[in-house]
Coordinates of C-alpha atoms in Angstrom, one line a residue:
M1 CA 0.0 0.2 0.0
P2 CA 1.3 3.5 -0.6
S3 CA 2.4 5.1 2.6
H4 CA 1.8 8.8 3.9
V5 CA 4.2 11.5 3.7
S6 CA 5.5 11.4 7.1
A7 CA 4.2 14.5 9.1
G8 CA 7.4 15.6 10.8
R9 CA 9.8 15.4 7.6
P10 CA 11.2 18.8 6.7
A11 CA 9.7 20.3 3.6
A12 CA 12.1 20.1 0.7
Q13 CA 12.9 22.9 -1.2
P14 CA 11.4 23.3 -4.6
P15 CA 13.4 22.1 -7.5
G16 CA 14.4 24.5 -10.4
R17 CA 12.5 24.4 -13.7
G18 CA 14.9 22.3 -15.3
S19 CA 15.1 19.8 -12.5
V20 CA 11.0 19.5 -12.8
E21 CA 11.5 19.1 -16.6
A22 CA 14.0 15.9 -16.1
L23 CA 11.3 14.7 -13.6
I24 CA 8.7 14.8 -15.9
S25 CA 10.6 13.1 -18.4
Q26 CA 11.5 10.3 -15.8
T27 CA 8.0 10.0 -14.9
R28 CA 6.7 9.5 -18.6
R29 CA 9.8 7.3 -19.4
L30 CA 8.4 5.1 -16.3
K31 CA 5.0 5.3 -17.4
G32 CA 5.8 3.6 -20.6
D33 CA 7.8 0.9 -18.8
V34 CA 4.6 -0.1 -16.5
D35 CA 2.5 0.1 -19.3
A36 CA 4.6 -2.4 -21.1
V37 CA 4.9 -4.8 -18.2
R38 CA 1.0 -4.6 -17.5
R39 CA 0.5 -5.6 -21.1
D40 CA 2.6 -8.7 -20.7
T41 CA 0.8 -9.7 -17.7
R42 CA -1.8 -12.6 -18.2
S43 CA -5.3 -10.7 -18.6
S44 CA -7.5 -13.4 -16.6
G45 CA -7.2 -15.6 -13.8
S46 CA -8.9 -16.3 -10.7
D47 CA -6.2 -16.3 -8.1
S48 CA -6.2 -13.2 -6.1
E49 CA -2.4 -12.3 -6.1
E50 CA -2.8 -12.0 -9.8
R51 CA -5.5 -9.9 -9.6
W52 CA -4.1 -7.8 -7.0
Q53 CA -1.0 -7.6 -9.3
R54 CA -3.1 -6.4 -12.3
A55 CA -4.7 -3.9 -10.1
L56 CA -1.5 -2.5 -8.9
Y57 CA -0.2 -1.8 -12.4
D58 CA -3.4 0.0 -13.1
L59 CA -3.3 2.0 -10.2
A60 CA 0.3 2.8 -10.7
L61 CA -0.6 4.2 -13.9
H62 CA -3.0 6.3 -12.6
Q63 CA -0.6 7.5 -9.8
L64 CA 2.0 8.3 -12.4
N65 CA -0.4 10.1 -14.8
D66 CA -1.4 12.4 -11.6
L67 CA 2.2 12.8 -10.8
D68 CA 3.0 14.1 -14.5
E69 CA 0.1 16.5 -13.8
H70 CA 1.0 17.7 -10.7
L71 CA 4.8 18.4 -12.1
A72 CA 3.3 20.1 -15.0
Q73 CA 1.4 22.3 -12.7
L74 CA 4.8 23.0 -10.4
R75 CA 6.8 23.7 -13.7
D76 CA 3.9 26.2 -14.9
G77 CA 3.2 27.7 -11.7
P78 CA -0.1 26.8 -10.2
A79 CA -2.4 28.5 -8.1
P80 CA -2.0 28.0 -4.4
L81 CA -5.1 26.2 -2.7
P82 CA -7.6 28.8 -1.6
A83 CA -7.7 29.5 2.3
G84 CA -9.6 27.1 4.1
A85 CA -9.6 24.4 1.5
E86 CA -7.4 22.1 3.3
T87 CA -9.0 19.8 5.5
A88 CA -7.3 17.8 8.2
P89 CA -7.5 14.0 8.1
A90 CA -10.6 12.5 9.8
G91 CA -9.9 9.3 11.6
G92 CA -6.7 8.9 9.8
G93 CA -8.5 8.4 6.7
A94 CA -6.9 11.0 4.5
P95 CA -3.5 12.1 3.3
A96 CA -2.2 15.5 3.9
P97 CA -3.6 18.1 1.7
G98 CA -2.0 18.4 -1.8
S99 CA -0.3 15.0 -1.4
L100 CA 0.1 13.0 -4.4
L101 CA -0.1 9.9 -2.1
S102 CA -3.4 8.5 -1.3
R103 CA -4.7 5.7 0.4
V104 CA -5.8 2.8 -1.2
G105 CA -8.0 -0.1 -0.3
S106 CA -9.3 -3.1 -1.8
A107 CA -12.5 -5.2 -1.6
E108 CA -14.3 -8.3 -2.9
W109 CA -17.9 -9.0 -3.5
N110 CA -19.0 -12.7 -3.5
L111 CA -22.3 -12.8 -5.6
L112 CA -22.9 -16.3 -4.6
T113 CA -22.8 -15.9 -0.6
D114 CA -23.7 -12.2 -0.7
E115 CA -20.6 -11.6 1.4
A116 CA -18.2 -8.7 1.4
S117 CA -14.5 -8.7 2.2
W118 CA -12.7 -5.2 2.7
S119 CA -9.0 -4.4 3.4
G120 CA -8.3 -2.5 6.6
E121 CA -7.5 0.6 4.4
L122 CA -10.9 1.0 2.7
F123 CA -12.6 0.9 6.0
Q124 CA -10.2 4.1 6.7
I125 CA -11.1 5.7 3.3
L126 CA -14.9 5.6 3.9
G127 CA -14.6 6.5 7.5
R128 CA -16.2 2.9 8.7
D129 CA -15.3 1.2 11.9
P130 CA -13.0 -1.8 11.2
A131 CA -14.8 -3.8 13.7
A132 CA -18.2 -3.5 11.9
S133 CA -19.1 -5.7 8.6
A134 CA -18.1 -4.7 5.3
L135 CA -20.9 -3.3 3.4
T136 CA -22.6 -5.3 0.6
L137 CA -22.9 -4.4 -3.0
D138 CA -26.4 -3.6 -2.4
E139 CA -25.6 -1.7 0.9
L140 CA -22.4 0.5 -0.6
P141 CA -24.6 3.1 -2.6
T142 CA -25.9 4.3 1.0
L143 CA -22.4 6.0 1.6
V144 CA -22.6 7.6 -1.8
L145 CA -24.1 11.2 -2.8
D146 CA -27.6 11.1 -4.1
E147 CA -26.3 12.5 -7.3
D148 CA -23.5 10.0 -8.0
R149 CA -25.6 6.7 -7.1
P150 CA -26.6 6.3 -10.8
R151 CA -23.0 6.5 -11.8
L152 CA -21.9 3.8 -9.2
T153 CA -25.1 1.6 -10.2
A154 CA -24.3 1.7 -13.7
M155 CA -20.3 0.8 -13.4
V156 CA -21.4 -2.0 -11.1
T157 CA -24.0 -3.5 -13.3
D158 CA -21.8 -3.0 -16.5
C159 CA -19.3 -5.0 -14.7
L160 CA -21.2 -7.8 -13.5
V161 CA -23.7 -8.3 -16.3
D162 CA -21.5 -7.6 -19.2
A163 CA -18.0 -8.2 -17.4
K164 CA -16.8 -4.6 -18.4
P165 CA -14.0 -3.2 -16.1
I166 CA -14.7 -0.4 -13.5
D167 CA -12.8 2.5 -13.8
G168 CA -14.7 5.4 -12.4
E169 CA -15.4 8.1 -9.7
F170 CA -18.1 8.9 -7.1
R171 CA -18.2 10.8 -3.7
V172 CA -18.9 9.3 -0.6
L173 CA -20.4 11.1 2.6
R174 CA -18.4 9.7 5.6
P175 CA -20.1 9.4 9.1
D176 CA -17.9 12.3 10.1
G177 CA -19.6 14.6 7.6
N178 CA -16.6 14.7 5.4
V179 CA -17.4 14.2 1.8
R180 CA -14.6 12.5 -0.1
T181 CA -14.0 11.8 -3.8
V182 CA -13.2 8.0 -4.3
H183 CA -11.7 6.3 -7.6
M184 CA -12.8 2.8 -8.0
M185 CA -11.2 0.3 -10.6
G186 CA -12.7 -3.2 -10.3
E187 CA -13.1 -6.4 -12.6
P188 CA -15.3 -9.3 -12.3
V189 CA -14.1 -12.8 -11.2
L190 CA -15.3 -15.4 -13.4
D191 CA -16.1 -19.0 -12.3
G192 CA -15.1 -22.1 -14.2
D193 CA -18.1 -22.0 -16.6
G194 CA -17.2 -18.2 -17.4
G195 CA -20.2 -16.7 -15.0
T196 CA -19.4 -13.9 -12.8
A197 CA -18.9 -15.2 -9.2
S198 CA -17.7 -12.1 -7.6
M199 CA -16.5 -8.5 -8.3
W200 CA -13.0 -7.4 -7.1
A201 CA -11.9 -3.6 -6.9
V202 CA -9.5 -1.3 -5.7
L203 CA -10.8 2.2 -4.2
R204 CA -8.5 5.2 -3.9
D205 CA -9.2 8.4 -2.1
V206 CA -8.3 11.1 -4.6
S207 CA -10.1 14.0 -2.9
E208 CA -7.0 16.5 -2.7
L209 CA -6.0 15.7 -6.2
R210 CA -9.4 16.8 -7.6
L211 CA -9.6 20.1 -5.1
S212 CA -6.2 21.0 -6.5
Q213 CA -7.2 20.2 -10.1
R214 CA -10.5 22.4 -9.7
T215 CA -8.5 25.1 -8.1
V216 CA -6.0 25.3 -10.8
R217 CA -8.9 25.1 -13.4
D218 CA -11.1 27.8 -11.6
T219 CA -8.1 29.9 -11.2
R220 CA -7.3 29.7 -14.9
D221 CA -10.9 30.6 -15.9
T222 CA -10.8 33.4 -13.5
M223 CA -7.6 34.7 -15.1
Q224 CA -9.1 34.5 -18.5
R225 CA -12.1 36.4 -17.6
H226 CA -9.9 39.1 -15.9
R227 CA -7.8 39.1 -19.2
R228 CA -11.1 39.5 -21.6
R229 CA -12.3 42.1 -19.1
A230 CA -9.2 44.3 -19.3
E231 CA -8.9 43.6 -23.0
T232 CA -12.6 45.1 -23.3
E233 CA -11.7 48.0 -21.1
Q234 CA -8.5 48.8 -23.1
R235 CA -10.5 48.6 -26.1
L236 CA -13.0 51.0 -24.9
A237 CA -10.7 53.3 -23.8
V238 CA -8.8 53.4 -26.9
E239 CA -12.3 54.1 -28.8
F240 CA -12.9 57.1 -26.5
Q241 CA -9.5 58.7 -26.9
E242 CA -9.6 58.2 -30.8
A243 CA -13.2 59.8 -30.8
V244 CA -12.2 63.2 -29.2
L245 CA -8.6 63.7 -29.7
P246 CA -7.7 65.4 -33.0
P247 CA -5.5 63.3 -35.4
G248 CA -2.1 63.4 -34.3
H249 CA 0.1 61.8 -37.0
D250 CA -0.2 65.0 -39.2
A251 CA -0.4 68.5 -38.8
L252 CA -3.7 69.9 -37.3
R253 CA -5.7 71.7 -39.7
L254 CA -6.9 75.1 -38.6
P255 CA -8.9 77.6 -40.9
G256 CA -6.5 80.5 -40.4
R257 CA -3.7 81.0 -42.4
G258 CA -1.4 84.2 -43.1
P259 CA 1.1 86.1 -40.8
G260 CA 0.7 85.3 -37.2
T261 CA -1.5 82.3 -37.3
L262 CA -0.1 79.0 -35.8
D263 CA 0.7 76.0 -37.6
V264 CA 0.0 73.0 -35.2
A265 CA 1.3 69.5 -35.0
A266 CA 0.7 66.7 -32.0
R267 CA 1.4 63.3 -31.3
H268 CA -0.1 61.0 -28.7
L269 CA 2.6 58.6 -27.7
P270 CA 1.7 55.2 -26.2
A271 CA 2.9 53.4 -23.3
A272 CA 4.4 49.8 -23.6
A273 CA 2.1 47.0 -24.9
G274 CA -0.1 45.6 -22.4
T275 CA -0.2 49.0 -20.3
L276 CA -3.8 50.5 -19.8
L277 CA -4.5 53.7 -21.5
G278 CA -4.2 56.6 -19.2
G279 CA -6.1 59.7 -19.5
D280 CA -3.4 62.3 -21.5
W281 CA -5.1 64.5 -24.0
Y282 CA -4.2 67.3 -26.4
D283 CA -6.2 69.6 -28.3
A284 CA -6.0 72.6 -30.9
L285 CA -9.2 74.2 -31.7
E286 CA -10.3 77.4 -33.7
L287 CA -12.6 79.6 -31.7
S288 CA -15.3 81.8 -32.9
D289 CA -13.7 85.0 -32.4
G290 CA -10.5 83.8 -34.5
D291 CA -8.5 82.8 -31.5
T292 CA -7.0 79.5 -30.9
L293 CA -7.2 77.2 -28.0
L294 CA -4.3 74.9 -27.2
S295 CA -4.3 72.7 -24.4
V296 CA -2.7 69.5 -23.0
G297 CA -3.6 67.5 -19.8
D298 CA -3.3 64.4 -17.8
L299 CA -5.7 62.9 -15.4
T300 CA -4.3 60.3 -12.8
G301 CA -5.3 56.7 -13.3
H302 CA -5.7 54.3 -16.4
G303 CA -8.7 52.4 -17.9
V304 CA -12.1 53.1 -19.4
A305 CA -13.2 55.4 -16.3
V306 CA -10.1 57.8 -16.5
A307 CA -10.6 57.9 -20.4
S308 CA -14.3 58.7 -19.8
A309 CA -13.5 61.2 -17.3
M310 CA -10.8 62.5 -20.0
T311 CA -13.6 62.8 -22.5
M312 CA -15.7 64.9 -20.2
L313 CA -13.0 67.5 -19.3
L314 CA -11.7 67.9 -23.0
G315 CA -15.4 68.6 -23.9
A316 CA -15.8 71.2 -20.7
V317 CA -12.5 72.7 -22.2
R318 CA -13.7 73.3 -25.6
G319 CA -17.2 74.5 -24.4
M320 CA -16.0 77.2 -21.9
A321 CA -13.2 78.2 -24.5
M322 CA -16.2 78.4 -27.3
A323 CA -18.3 80.7 -24.9
G324 CA -15.2 83.0 -24.4
T325 CA -14.0 81.8 -20.8
R326 CA -10.6 83.1 -20.2
P327 CA -7.9 80.5 -19.1
G328 CA -7.5 81.3 -15.3
Q329 CA -11.4 81.4 -15.0
L330 CA -11.7 78.2 -17.1
M331 CA -9.0 76.0 -14.9
S332 CA -11.4 77.5 -11.8
L333 CA -14.3 75.8 -13.4
L334 CA -12.5 72.7 -14.3
N335 CA -11.3 72.1 -10.8
Q336 CA -14.9 72.6 -9.6
L337 CA -16.3 70.2 -12.1
L338 CA -13.7 67.6 -11.3
D339 CA -14.7 67.9 -7.4
A340 CA -18.2 67.4 -8.2
T341 CA -17.9 64.2 -10.0
V342 CA -18.9 60.9 -8.6
Q343 CA -15.7 59.4 -9.2
P344 CA -13.2 62.4 -8.0
A345 CA -10.1 62.4 -9.8
L346 CA -7.0 64.4 -9.7
G347 CA -5.6 66.0 -13.0
S348 CA -3.0 68.7 -14.5
A349 CA -3.6 70.9 -17.5
V350 CA -2.0 73.6 -19.5
C351 CA -4.8 75.7 -21.3
C352 CA -3.5 78.7 -23.7
R353 CA -5.5 81.1 -25.7
Y354 CA -3.8 82.6 -28.6
R355 CA -4.9 85.7 -30.6
P356 CA -3.2 86.1 -33.9
A357 CA -3.8 89.8 -34.6
T358 CA -1.6 90.7 -31.6
R359 CA 0.4 87.5 -31.4
T360 CA -0.5 87.2 -27.6
L361 CA -0.7 84.1 -25.8
T362 CA -2.9 84.1 -22.8
W363 CA -2.3 80.9 -20.4
A364 CA -2.9 79.2 -17.5
Q365 CA -1.9 76.1 -15.6
A366 CA -3.2 73.4 -13.2
G367 CA 0.2 71.6 -11.6
H368 CA 1.4 70.9 -14.9
P369 CA 4.9 71.8 -16.7
A370 CA 4.8 75.2 -18.4
P371 CA 4.9 75.5 -22.1
L372 CA 8.5 76.0 -23.7
L373 CA 9.3 78.9 -26.0
F374 CA 11.8 78.4 -28.7
R375 CA 13.2 81.4 -30.1
G376 CA 16.4 82.2 -32.4
G377 CA 17.8 78.8 -31.5
T378 CA 17.6 78.6 -27.9
G379 CA 14.6 77.3 -25.4
R380 CA 13.4 78.3 -22.1
A381 CA 10.4 77.6 -19.7
L382 CA 7.5 80.2 -19.8
S383 CA 7.1 81.6 -15.9
A384 CA 4.0 79.8 -14.6
P385 CA 1.1 81.6 -12.7
D386 CA -0.1 80.0 -10.0
G387 CA -2.2 76.9 -10.1
V388 CA -2.6 73.7 -8.2
L389 CA -3.4 70.2 -9.5
L390 CA -7.1 70.0 -10.5
G391 CA -9.5 68.2 -7.8
V392 CA -7.1 68.8 -5.0
T393 CA -9.3 71.2 -3.3
S394 CA -12.4 73.0 -3.7
G395 CA -12.5 76.8 -4.8
A396 CA -8.8 76.7 -5.6
G397 CA -7.8 80.2 -7.6
Y398 CA -5.8 80.0 -10.9
G399 CA -3.6 82.8 -11.9
Q400 CA -3.3 84.0 -15.7
A401 CA -0.1 84.8 -17.6
E402 CA 0.3 86.6 -21.1
V403 CA 3.4 86.8 -23.4
T404 CA 3.6 88.4 -26.8
L405 CA 5.0 85.8 -29.4
E406 CA 7.2 86.8 -32.5
P407 CA 7.3 85.4 -35.8
G408 CA 9.0 82.1 -36.1
D409 CA 8.6 81.4 -32.5
L410 CA 7.8 77.9 -31.4
L411 CA 5.8 76.4 -28.6
L412 CA 6.0 73.0 -27.2
L413 CA 3.5 71.9 -24.7
H414 CA 3.6 68.0 -23.5
T415 CA 2.5 65.9 -20.6
D416 CA 5.1 64.0 -18.2
G417 CA 6.5 60.8 -19.7
V418 CA 7.5 62.5 -23.0
V419 CA 11.4 62.0 -22.5
P420 CA 11.4 58.1 -21.0
G421 CA 13.1 57.9 -17.7
H422 CA 13.1 61.6 -17.1
S423 CA 10.6 63.8 -15.0
G424 CA 10.7 67.4 -13.8
A425 CA 13.9 69.7 -14.3
D426 CA 15.7 66.5 -15.8
S427 CA 12.9 66.2 -18.7
L428 CA 13.0 70.2 -18.9
D429 CA 16.7 70.2 -19.7
V430 CA 16.6 67.3 -22.2
L431 CA 13.6 69.2 -24.0
L432 CA 15.6 72.2 -24.3
G433 CA 18.4 70.6 -25.7
L434 CA 16.3 70.0 -29.1
A435 CA 16.6 73.9 -29.6
P436 CA 19.0 73.5 -32.6
R437 CA 16.9 70.9 -34.1
F438 CA 13.6 73.1 -34.0
G439 CA 15.6 76.0 -35.3
A440 CA 16.4 73.9 -38.7
A441 CA 12.6 72.8 -38.9
R442 CA 10.3 74.3 -41.2
T443 CA 6.9 73.0 -39.8
A444 CA 5.5 72.2 -36.6
Q445 CA 5.1 68.7 -38.0
D446 CA 8.9 68.7 -38.4
C447 CA 9.3 69.4 -34.7
V448 CA 7.1 66.5 -33.6
R449 CA 8.8 64.2 -35.7
A450 CA 12.2 65.5 -34.0
V451 CA 10.8 64.6 -30.7
V452 CA 9.6 61.1 -31.6
D453 CA 12.8 60.2 -33.6
E454 CA 14.8 61.6 -30.4
F455 CA 12.8 59.8 -27.8
G456 CA 10.9 57.0 -29.5
E457 CA 7.3 56.8 -30.2
S458 CA 6.3 53.8 -28.0
G459 CA 7.6 51.5 -25.3
R460 CA 7.1 54.1 -22.3
A461 CA 6.3 53.3 -18.7
D462 CA 3.2 55.4 -19.2
E463 CA 1.7 57.3 -22.3
A464 CA 2.5 61.0 -23.1
C465 CA 1.4 63.6 -25.5
V466 CA 3.2 66.5 -27.0
L467 CA 1.8 69.5 -29.0
V468 CA 3.8 71.9 -31.1
A469 CA 2.8 75.5 -32.4
K470 CA 4.9 77.7 -34.8
V471 CA 4.0 81.3 -35.4
S472 CA 3.9 82.1 -39.0
E473 CA 6.3 84.4 -40.5

């Protein structure tokens, strides 16, 4: 009989992947050897020792199949058993949870005398008192759960009537209230006339093995559901973004043309594959009074909820700008909007209003990097007016600044993450270092391409946006 794992034995250290692969190969070779010996064994005979030998060969193959599966789970990283799933052995009748070894008992039912003979292990598996009588075939179903009785009845009937081997499972309810899963393998014992004289079987407690398999299967199903949900959310977030952001691979088409108007280009720079979409945005819009709106911003977080909030915020920026709201007041209203939403969020933004007739740029910011102004081959950050992050505090005030631009000036607005691995002052210095390339560029689109060429378009830890506006000469 297979023995239990010793309770006091120290746990072995888990083998490496290469060691597990070697064990899997050895197990499969051993399965082939056992199967070859089993096929050479006589398939009939009434001697109990021969029956026991054949049963052990079949059982060994089952055990090796289970071992193969467990090793594969170990190699692939199986999920742990859920908390509370472990059940202590009751009455000594169950192995330690997660053990590959399990109790095996045997039984024989004589059809002529209606007598039953059980091994001591079978009494323990079924939770029966060894001093009591073994149950007959008619009494055995009383231990089996109602829904599994038809399966047991069908297996026994096929064995006794059609001489088919038994190989199946059913669940039993032990007197202590424990439900155990039992795997039964049996065969008919024929008399001299070829009739069925008795039925002989081995029964194995496979409860822990089946629990582990269900846990792995359920965990895999849960992971697949989570993956499908994440893919759906990512697709929806991308659709939100694509629906509201201007196309960013070409120069943005603004109606105004002539001296002092803006040539604008922008690009959304995605994060590495598998990263959920965030709340970065850019926008350029010709307003009804001839002014041009330029804005970039970023909401904290990722996924559909953030993309939806970004859509709401961008729509509010456009609507208020079209209504003539100045940048400082616009930021105050955005802060109130975020503060009043059902799911509060934090965000940063820069909003600029440019008047071509006077080349005046009026702008405000909310905890966001200031626009960079490039002129004559050098660059600098504009002096930022006061402004805290959107959503931080109710009633926050936002300052406003003005600067007069010159023909040929170039503005760069961006969100964090444009320069991978850099932030704050470091990122600013790197971007300002592009001044010579910007000075040689003819269009805003050429400048955006210079940023992409320098820092890459994808593979960032987080997404980013860049917008370039060049004053026509």
